[in-house]
Short mmCIF file of C-alpha atoms in Angstrom, two decimals:
data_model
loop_
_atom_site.label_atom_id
_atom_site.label_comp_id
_atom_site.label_asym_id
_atom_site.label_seq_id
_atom_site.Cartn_x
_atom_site.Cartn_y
_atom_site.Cartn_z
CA UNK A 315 47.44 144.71 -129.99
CA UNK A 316 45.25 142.17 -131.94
CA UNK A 317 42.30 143.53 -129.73
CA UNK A 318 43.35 147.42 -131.29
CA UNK A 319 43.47 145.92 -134.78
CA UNK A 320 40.05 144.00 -134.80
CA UNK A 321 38.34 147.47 -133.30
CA UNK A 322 39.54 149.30 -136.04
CA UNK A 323 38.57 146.94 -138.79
CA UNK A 324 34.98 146.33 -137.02
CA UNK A 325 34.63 149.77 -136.63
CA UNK A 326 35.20 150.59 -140.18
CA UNK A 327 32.72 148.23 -141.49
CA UNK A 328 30.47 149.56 -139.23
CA UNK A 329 30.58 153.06 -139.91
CA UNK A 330 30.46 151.60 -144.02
CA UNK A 331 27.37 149.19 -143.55
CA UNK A 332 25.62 152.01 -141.46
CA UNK A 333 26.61 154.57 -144.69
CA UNK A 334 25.45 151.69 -147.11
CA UNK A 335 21.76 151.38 -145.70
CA UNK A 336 21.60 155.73 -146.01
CA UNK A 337 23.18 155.42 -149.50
CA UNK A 338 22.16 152.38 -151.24
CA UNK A 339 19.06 153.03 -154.05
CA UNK A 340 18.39 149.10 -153.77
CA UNK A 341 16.24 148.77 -150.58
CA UNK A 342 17.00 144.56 -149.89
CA UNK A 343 20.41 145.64 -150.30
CA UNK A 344 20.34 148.23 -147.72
CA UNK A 345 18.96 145.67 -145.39
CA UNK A 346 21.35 143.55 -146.21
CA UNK A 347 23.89 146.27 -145.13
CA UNK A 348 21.69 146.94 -142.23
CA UNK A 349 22.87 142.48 -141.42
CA UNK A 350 26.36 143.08 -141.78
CA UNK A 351 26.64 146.46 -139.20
CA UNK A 352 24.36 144.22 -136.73
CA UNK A 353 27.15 141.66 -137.19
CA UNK A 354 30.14 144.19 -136.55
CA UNK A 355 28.38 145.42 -133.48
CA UNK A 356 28.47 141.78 -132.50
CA UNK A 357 32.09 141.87 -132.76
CA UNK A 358 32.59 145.57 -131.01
CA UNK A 359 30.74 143.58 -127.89
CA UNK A 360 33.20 141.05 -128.40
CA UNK A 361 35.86 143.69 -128.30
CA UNK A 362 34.24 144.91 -124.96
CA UNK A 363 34.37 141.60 -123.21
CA UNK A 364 30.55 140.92 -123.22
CA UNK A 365 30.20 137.55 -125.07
CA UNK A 366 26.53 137.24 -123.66
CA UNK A 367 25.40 140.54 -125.35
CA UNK A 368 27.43 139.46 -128.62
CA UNK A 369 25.14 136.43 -128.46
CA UNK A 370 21.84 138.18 -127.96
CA UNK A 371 22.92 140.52 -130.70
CA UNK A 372 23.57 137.48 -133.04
CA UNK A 373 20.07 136.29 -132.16
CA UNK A 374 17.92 138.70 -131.92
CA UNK A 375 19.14 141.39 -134.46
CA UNK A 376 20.89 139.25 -136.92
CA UNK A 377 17.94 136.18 -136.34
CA UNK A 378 15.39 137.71 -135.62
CA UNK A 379 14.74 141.44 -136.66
CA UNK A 380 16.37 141.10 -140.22
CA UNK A 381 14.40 138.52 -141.37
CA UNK A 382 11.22 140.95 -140.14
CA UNK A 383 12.93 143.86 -142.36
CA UNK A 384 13.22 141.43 -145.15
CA UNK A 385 9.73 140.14 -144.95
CA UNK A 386 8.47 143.68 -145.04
CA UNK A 387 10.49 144.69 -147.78
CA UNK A 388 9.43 141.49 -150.03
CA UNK A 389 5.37 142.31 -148.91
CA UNK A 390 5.74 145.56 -149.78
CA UNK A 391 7.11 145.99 -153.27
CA UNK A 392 9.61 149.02 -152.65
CA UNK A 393 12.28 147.53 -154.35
CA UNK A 394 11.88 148.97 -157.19
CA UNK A 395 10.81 152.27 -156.54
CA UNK A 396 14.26 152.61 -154.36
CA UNK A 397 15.07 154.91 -151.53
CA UNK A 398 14.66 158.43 -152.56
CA UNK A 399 15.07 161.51 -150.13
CA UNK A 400 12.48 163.90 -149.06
CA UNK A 401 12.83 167.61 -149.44
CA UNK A 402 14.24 167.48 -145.60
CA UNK A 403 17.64 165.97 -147.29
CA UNK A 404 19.83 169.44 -146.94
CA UNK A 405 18.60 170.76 -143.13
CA UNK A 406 18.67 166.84 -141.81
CA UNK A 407 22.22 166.74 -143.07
CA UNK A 408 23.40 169.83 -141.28
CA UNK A 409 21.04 168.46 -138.68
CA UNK A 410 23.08 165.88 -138.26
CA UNK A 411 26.53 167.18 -138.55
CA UNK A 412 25.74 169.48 -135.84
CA UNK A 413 24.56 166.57 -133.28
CA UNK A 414 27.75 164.91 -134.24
CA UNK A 415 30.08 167.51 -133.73
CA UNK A 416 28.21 168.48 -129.90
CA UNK A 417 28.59 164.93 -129.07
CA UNK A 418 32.33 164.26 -130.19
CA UNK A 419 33.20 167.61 -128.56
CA UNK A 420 31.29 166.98 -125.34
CA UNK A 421 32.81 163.46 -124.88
CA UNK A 422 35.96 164.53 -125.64
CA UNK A 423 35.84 167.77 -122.84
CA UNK A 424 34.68 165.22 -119.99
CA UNK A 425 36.77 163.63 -117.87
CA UNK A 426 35.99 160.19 -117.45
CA UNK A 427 36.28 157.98 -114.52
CA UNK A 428 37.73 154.97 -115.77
CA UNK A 429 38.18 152.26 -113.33
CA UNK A 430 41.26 150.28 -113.29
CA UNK A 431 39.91 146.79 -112.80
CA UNK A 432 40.11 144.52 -115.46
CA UNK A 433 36.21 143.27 -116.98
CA UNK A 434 34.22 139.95 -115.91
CA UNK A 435 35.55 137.06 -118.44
CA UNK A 436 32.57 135.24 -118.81
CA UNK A 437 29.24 137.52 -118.13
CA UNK A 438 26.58 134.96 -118.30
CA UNK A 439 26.08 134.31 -114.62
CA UNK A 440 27.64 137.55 -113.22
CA UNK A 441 24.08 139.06 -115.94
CA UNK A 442 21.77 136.21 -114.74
CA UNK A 443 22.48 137.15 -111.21
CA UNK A 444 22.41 140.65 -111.70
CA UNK A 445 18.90 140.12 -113.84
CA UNK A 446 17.32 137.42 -111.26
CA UNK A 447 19.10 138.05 -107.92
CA UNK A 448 18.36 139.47 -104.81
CA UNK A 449 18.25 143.70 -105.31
CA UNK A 450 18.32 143.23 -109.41
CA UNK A 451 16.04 143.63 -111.82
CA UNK A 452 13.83 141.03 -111.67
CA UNK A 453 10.62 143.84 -111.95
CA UNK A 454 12.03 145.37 -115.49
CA UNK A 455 12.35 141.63 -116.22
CA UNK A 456 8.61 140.95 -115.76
CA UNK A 457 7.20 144.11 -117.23
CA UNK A 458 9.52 143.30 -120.66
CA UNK A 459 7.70 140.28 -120.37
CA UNK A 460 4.43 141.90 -120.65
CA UNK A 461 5.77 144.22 -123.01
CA UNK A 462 6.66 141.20 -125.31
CA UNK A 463 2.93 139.59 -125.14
CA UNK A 464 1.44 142.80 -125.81
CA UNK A 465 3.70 143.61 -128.68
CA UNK A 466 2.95 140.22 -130.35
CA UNK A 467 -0.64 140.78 -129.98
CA UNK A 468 -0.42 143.83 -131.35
CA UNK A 469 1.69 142.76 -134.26
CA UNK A 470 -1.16 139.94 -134.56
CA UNK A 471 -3.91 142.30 -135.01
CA UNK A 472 -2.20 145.29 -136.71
CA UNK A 473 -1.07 143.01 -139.72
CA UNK A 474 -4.22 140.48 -139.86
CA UNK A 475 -6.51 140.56 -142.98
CA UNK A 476 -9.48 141.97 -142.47
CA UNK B 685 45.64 151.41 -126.98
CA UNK B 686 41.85 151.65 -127.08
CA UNK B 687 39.75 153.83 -124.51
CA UNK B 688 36.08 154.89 -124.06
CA UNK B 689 36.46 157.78 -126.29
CA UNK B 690 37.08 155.22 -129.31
CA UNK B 691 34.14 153.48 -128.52
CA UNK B 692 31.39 156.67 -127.77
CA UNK B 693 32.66 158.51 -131.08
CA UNK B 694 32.01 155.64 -132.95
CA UNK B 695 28.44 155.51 -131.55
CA UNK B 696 27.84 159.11 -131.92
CA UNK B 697 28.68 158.67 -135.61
CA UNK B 698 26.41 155.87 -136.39
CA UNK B 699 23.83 157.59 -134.45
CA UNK B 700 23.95 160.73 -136.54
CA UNK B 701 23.97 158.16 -140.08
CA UNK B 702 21.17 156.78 -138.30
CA UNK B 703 19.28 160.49 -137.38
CA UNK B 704 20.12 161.96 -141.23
CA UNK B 705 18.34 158.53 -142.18
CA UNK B 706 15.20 159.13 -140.09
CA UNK B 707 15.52 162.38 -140.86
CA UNK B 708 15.41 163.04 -144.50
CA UNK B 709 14.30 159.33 -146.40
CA UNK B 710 10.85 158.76 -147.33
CA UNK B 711 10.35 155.07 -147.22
CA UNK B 712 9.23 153.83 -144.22
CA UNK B 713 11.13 150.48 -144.04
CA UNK B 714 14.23 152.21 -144.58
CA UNK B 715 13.38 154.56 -141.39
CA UNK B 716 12.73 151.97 -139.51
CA UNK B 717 16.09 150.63 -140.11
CA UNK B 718 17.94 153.77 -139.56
CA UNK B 719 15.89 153.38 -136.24
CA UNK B 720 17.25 150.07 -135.19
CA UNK B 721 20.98 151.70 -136.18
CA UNK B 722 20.28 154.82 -133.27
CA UNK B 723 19.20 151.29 -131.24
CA UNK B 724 22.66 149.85 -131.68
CA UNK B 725 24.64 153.27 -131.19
CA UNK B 726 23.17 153.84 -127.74
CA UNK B 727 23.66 150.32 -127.07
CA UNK B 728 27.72 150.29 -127.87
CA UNK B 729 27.36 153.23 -125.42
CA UNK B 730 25.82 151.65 -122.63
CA UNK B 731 28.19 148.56 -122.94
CA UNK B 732 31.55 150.61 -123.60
CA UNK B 733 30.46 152.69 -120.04
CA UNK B 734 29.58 149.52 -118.40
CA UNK B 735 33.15 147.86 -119.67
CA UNK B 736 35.22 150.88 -118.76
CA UNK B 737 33.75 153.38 -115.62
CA UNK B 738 32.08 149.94 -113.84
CA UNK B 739 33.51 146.77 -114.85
CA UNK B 740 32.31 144.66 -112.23
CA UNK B 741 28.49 145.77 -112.08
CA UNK B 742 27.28 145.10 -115.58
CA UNK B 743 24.82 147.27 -115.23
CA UNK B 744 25.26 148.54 -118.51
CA UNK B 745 24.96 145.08 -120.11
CA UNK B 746 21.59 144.77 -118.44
CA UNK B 747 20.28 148.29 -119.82
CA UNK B 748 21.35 147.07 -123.42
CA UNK B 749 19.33 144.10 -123.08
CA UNK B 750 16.45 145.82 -122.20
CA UNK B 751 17.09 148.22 -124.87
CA UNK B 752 17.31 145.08 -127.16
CA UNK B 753 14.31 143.53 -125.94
CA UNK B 754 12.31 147.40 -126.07
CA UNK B 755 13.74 147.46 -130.12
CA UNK B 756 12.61 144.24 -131.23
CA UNK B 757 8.94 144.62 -130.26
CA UNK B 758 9.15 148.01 -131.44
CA UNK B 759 10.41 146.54 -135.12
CA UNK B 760 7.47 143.95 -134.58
CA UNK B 761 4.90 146.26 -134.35
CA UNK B 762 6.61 149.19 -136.47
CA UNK B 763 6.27 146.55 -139.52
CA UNK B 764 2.97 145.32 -138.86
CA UNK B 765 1.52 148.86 -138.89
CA UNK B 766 3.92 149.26 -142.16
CA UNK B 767 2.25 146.80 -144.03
CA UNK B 768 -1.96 147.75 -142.81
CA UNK B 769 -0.54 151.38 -144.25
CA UNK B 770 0.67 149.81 -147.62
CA UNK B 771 -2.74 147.58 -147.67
CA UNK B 772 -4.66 150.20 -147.03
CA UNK B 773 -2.97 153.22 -149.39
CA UNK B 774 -0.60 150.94 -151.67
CA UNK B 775 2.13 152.98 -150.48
CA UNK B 776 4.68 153.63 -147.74
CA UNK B 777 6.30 156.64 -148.86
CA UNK B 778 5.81 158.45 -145.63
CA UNK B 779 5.21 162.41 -147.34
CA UNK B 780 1.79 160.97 -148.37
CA UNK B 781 0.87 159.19 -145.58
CA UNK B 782 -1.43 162.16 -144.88
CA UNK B 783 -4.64 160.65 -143.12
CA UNK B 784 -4.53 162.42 -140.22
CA UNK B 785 -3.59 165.91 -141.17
CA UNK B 786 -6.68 168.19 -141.07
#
């Protein structure tokens, strides 16, 4: 029952950050909107049993990739010019509404095989075998690795002075 | 009580905030964002299938970290070519970002 009640809270903050970064003229406080539906996303993991993802989510988005937005935003003086639309606004809208409504109705149609076993309580070393074990992924593991070094050396050169 | 459907309609709905945001704003940061919200709505996906249709496999879990690793390298370099644009032009309002069109 508590785990029904703290999806539907999470969930509507979600859906109302995620409505705040389209809607809000301010950009830094669309980012900061942006922060709080990384954070209920956190919490929907939590909701789905998968405290290691909640954690890497924490990290990573709420660390890591906000204070990059924010540092962007502050370098590049769109604060006060705002968010304004293009000329797209009306066409991605119904764009939009369509994609929605094709999803909703197609997941809703299927029948889903949902298994009856209850979820791994702590996932950290059923993930870490899975990642590093025998038969996992320890090849995706490498080339996100590589992916990593080459995306911080790009990042390095792309944004150095001249 | 709470099934997959609760969890993949509230994905497809922050994915579509997060399309009509790519779709139709003009400033690049905030596109970026709206990029890293699709990022999050597939992710809740891939975790909600991997907590309901195979609980034991986590193969889901893995996927999202990937997907979570593949996002923030892509925000990495997405922002650094952000702010060579707005050194270069002054501006990141992506209609006149024009430099390649002939």
């Amino acid at each position: 029952m508590g785990l029904v009640i703290s999806f539907w809270i999470l969930a509507a903050i979600c859906i109302l950050a995620a409505l705040g970064v389209i809607f809000l003229r301010n950009v830094f406080r669309a980012a900061l909107s942006l922060i709080l539906c990384f954070l209920m996303v956190a919490g929907l993991y939590i909701t789905l049993s998968a405290d290691f993802l909640a954690a890497v989510q924490i990290l990573v988005y709420v660390g890591a990739i906000s204070v990059l937005i924010i540092l962007a935003i502050m370098m590049t003086r769109e604060v006060q010019r705002g968010s304004p639309s293009n000329r797209l606004q009306i066409p991605a809208f119904i764009v939009a509404i369509l994609l929605l409504e094709v999803l909703v109705l197609t997941l809703l149609k299927t029948p889903w095989q949902i298994a009856t076993t209850p979820p791994l309580a702590p996932t950290t070393t059923a993930l870490a075998t899975r990642l590093f074990g025998e038969g996992g992924f320890i090849l995706p593991v490498e080339i996100a690795a590589v992916l990593i070094l080459s995306a911080i050396l790009g990042a390095i050169v792309l944004a150095r002075e001249k | 009580m709470l099934g997959l459907e609760h969890y993949l309609i509230l994905s497809a709905i922050l994915f579509s905030i997060g399309l009509y945001g790519v779709l139709s704003k003009r400033n690049a940061i905030i596109i970026l964002m709206c990029i890293e919200l699709m990022l999050n709505a597939v992710n809740i996906t891939l975790v909600a299938f991997s907590r309901y249709v195979v609980p034991a496999l986590l193969t889901g879990q893995v996927f999202a970290i990937f997907v979570i690793v593949v996002a923030a390298t892509e925000a990495a370099v997405g922002l650094a070519i952000i702010l060579a644009i707005y050194r270069g032009l002054e501006d990141i309002d992506v209609t006149k970002i024009n430099l390649l069109k002939w």
